[in-house]
Amino acid sequence: MSKYYLNHLKELEAEAIYVLREVFAQFENPAILFSGGKDSIVVTHLARKAFYPAKIPFTLFHVDTGHNFPETIKFRDDLVEELGVKLVVGSVERSIQEGRVREETGKDASRNRLQTTTLLDTIEENGFDVCIGGGRRDEEKARAKERFFSHRDEFGQWDPKNQRPELWNLFNGKHHPGEHFRAFPISNWTEMDVWQYILNENIAIPSLYIAHERDVIWRNNTWLPVSEHITIRPEEQMERKMVRFRTLGDITITGGIESDADTLEKIVAEVAAARQTERGNRADDKRSETSMEDRKREGYF
Amino acid sequence: MSETNQNIQLLRFTTAGSVDDGKSTLIGRLLYDSKSIFEDQLDAVKRSSERKGLEHIELAHLTDGLKDEREQGITIDVAYRYFATPKRKFIIADTPGHIQYTRNMVTGASTANLALILVDARKGVIEQTKRHSFIASLLQIPHVIICVNKMDLVDYSEEAFDKVVEEYKEFSAKLDVKDIRFIPISALKGDNVVDKSEAMSWYKGETLLNTLETIHIDSDHNYIDCRFPVQTVIRPHSDEYHDYRGYAGRISSGIFKPGDEVTVMPSGFTSKIKSIDTFNGPVEEAFPPMSVTMTLEDEIDISRGDMIVRTNNKPEAIQDVDVMLCWLNNKGPLPRTKYTLKHTTNEVKAMIKDVLYKVDINSLHRVEDDPEIKMNDIVRVKIRTTKPLLADPYNRNRITGSIILVDDSTNETVAAGMIMNRN
């Protein structure tokens, strides 16, 4: 190979930086949807690179379900302080208190779906015209259809049948007042790319991704973390296990896998050998074959 | 590093074929045989195949993501798939074979290094094959692989394969594609996709996957014409970088080095590159598709939409542009409508002044007496812009030679265009 070539990670990085700069140039009030998960951490790291030596010109925007891993919140606050950026928190708890949404009840109740209302309300309150997300097309079949610049109507809805064609590197972010965009700079990355990149760049991530001892129960085919937000059922038994999480979401729905991968190198090796997708342990995706598509149509990210 | 290979290249390819040519099956087969399918994905496909009462696993279901697509068994929109082997990573732009074929194919083809075109061995080169090949040629995809599929249905006959190859070569002589290869396959049975076919010992070439893994793509970029469209200006205003003024962008083509004399277009001011900066430190050289930040020796007023180029190799600044346009929207253009034209990081107002001819993509003939533009049409037009474009011909530069038109009332991207000349 000639010396003028970029390996796949460098090429993906260059593409993501280009997209982030386009977002900055084409929109008035952008925010990074920051969940504290690895993908939004990588996006934030890329934003740092895109505008270096200037500060990240984006607000960090966290949709807080109120059912967080405490580690995630601490990680978020530390990062915000380090970067010196503004943080906006949309609270699902508040949406419930204000009667904007009703908490689900029943056996597998989750706040996942409620996030959409909080997300859209907070976008409106803050006047964000674009939210940059860490969504990747390899995650889920509905996401495979996603554009880099993804238009949302005034109700925040995604219409997969009426997306703007995206050609070459010409992104069209034009929109009417009230509409907004979602931008996905790491669309073309896979889970493996994200982990290799975190390893190469030595990016800090919450300890939850790394194998650790934790109290868990076996529910819905996964090791669910014991927390104040779940009720242990009579037939369930709390156990102490070495686990780690492949994705991070609401603590009530994020299942862990048994693992002894306690370093980034071991995680990369484990991901390489994985026979299940990373979202295989997310209860929110298992509700129906199209649950992600349905949520995205409503405005979920 | 562990067993996962880091130092590998990315190959972007697009797939084309008519509805029943087995495109989804081929992609499913590539993913399945290269062990890029996770168990839970496979389980989901098994379940939905069973629900439909099928005896075999419908590999095509691996790629149809939307509810409507699975229900109707069709692909509605471009979807992107990923897989990797120890030798390369692949991005597949999976484009639907019908309804809005041209528009979708153009979308998928715009960033592809390679087009994979499926031909049914029983049917040979049909209109659809010609259309897809024409689009691959028009979009200047550097490599084309013709997969002669369903070889199992013609008894794996060498004569049948040769006949298709002959037919295709005769037709493609008119096209502008540099690298065309032919592979006899059966996507359904897996012959010559990932594993070499035992039924076709007469075929001495490589399998499809092996071809994808080894095809030479280093020279797909233009390393000659130095073009750096400025995306944004970086002014940190911090104590440490008080006077820092960097021009952020992505190298479209050419190789830039500190010390190079450059000209800023359209102002025409000349300076020297002081540094090429990245978060990981300054670099000695920048080449496509790197994203970097440049600083110059002199203080020049530069903003988004400007282009930094080599002084002795400049793009032409033109206001009357000859463009091959693919119309993407349901609604055709009304006379004298003004559009926003996007070209690199620049935006200008533009109007279609003249429709020169339409291309009949079945016969490749020019149609000169039909000026009405409809969705999926490919037309050669003259466009007048309010400000000059810093343009290169598309066949020389896919980045600085491409444009899109945006309708100012709906904000929709209505057309994709390729700049044809420097007039």
mmCIF file of C-alpha atoms in Angstrom, chain B residues 38 46 58 65 103 106 171 194 232 245 293 356 388 404 418 423:
data_model
loop_
_atom_site.group_PDB
_atom_site.id
_atom_site.type_symbol
_atom_site.label_atom_id
_atom_site.label_comp_id
_atom_site.label_asym_id
_atom_site.label_seq_id
_atom_site.Cartn_x
_atom_site.Cartn_y
_atom_site.Cartn_z
ATOM 1 C CA PHE B 38 -24.658 -12.523 15.155
ATOM 2 C CA LYS B 46 -35.067 -17.890 11.338
ATOM 3 C CA GLU B 58 -34.472 -16.343 4.010
ATOM 4 C CA GLY B 65 -34.807 -3.424 7.991
ATOM 5 C CA ARG B 103 -32.328 8.034 -7.554
ATOM 6 C CA VAL B 106 -27.109 7.407 -7.586
ATOM 7 C CA PHE B 171 -22.335 -3.189 -24.538
ATOM 8 C CA VAL B 194 -16.928 -16.658 -0.055
ATOM 9 C CA THR B 232 -15.074 26.729 9.291
ATOM 10 C CA ARG B 245 -6.495 31.408 13.196
ATOM 11 C CA THR B 293 -6.763 22.529 10.242
ATOM 12 C CA LEU B 356 -29.690 20.319 -23.393
ATOM 13 C CA PRO B 388 -18.930 31.713 -9.441
ATOM 14 C CA ILE B 404 -26.819 19.184 -5.147
ATOM 15 C CA MET B 418 -21.999 16.260 -11.914
ATOM 16 C CA ASN B 423 -16.518 26.428 -19.977
#
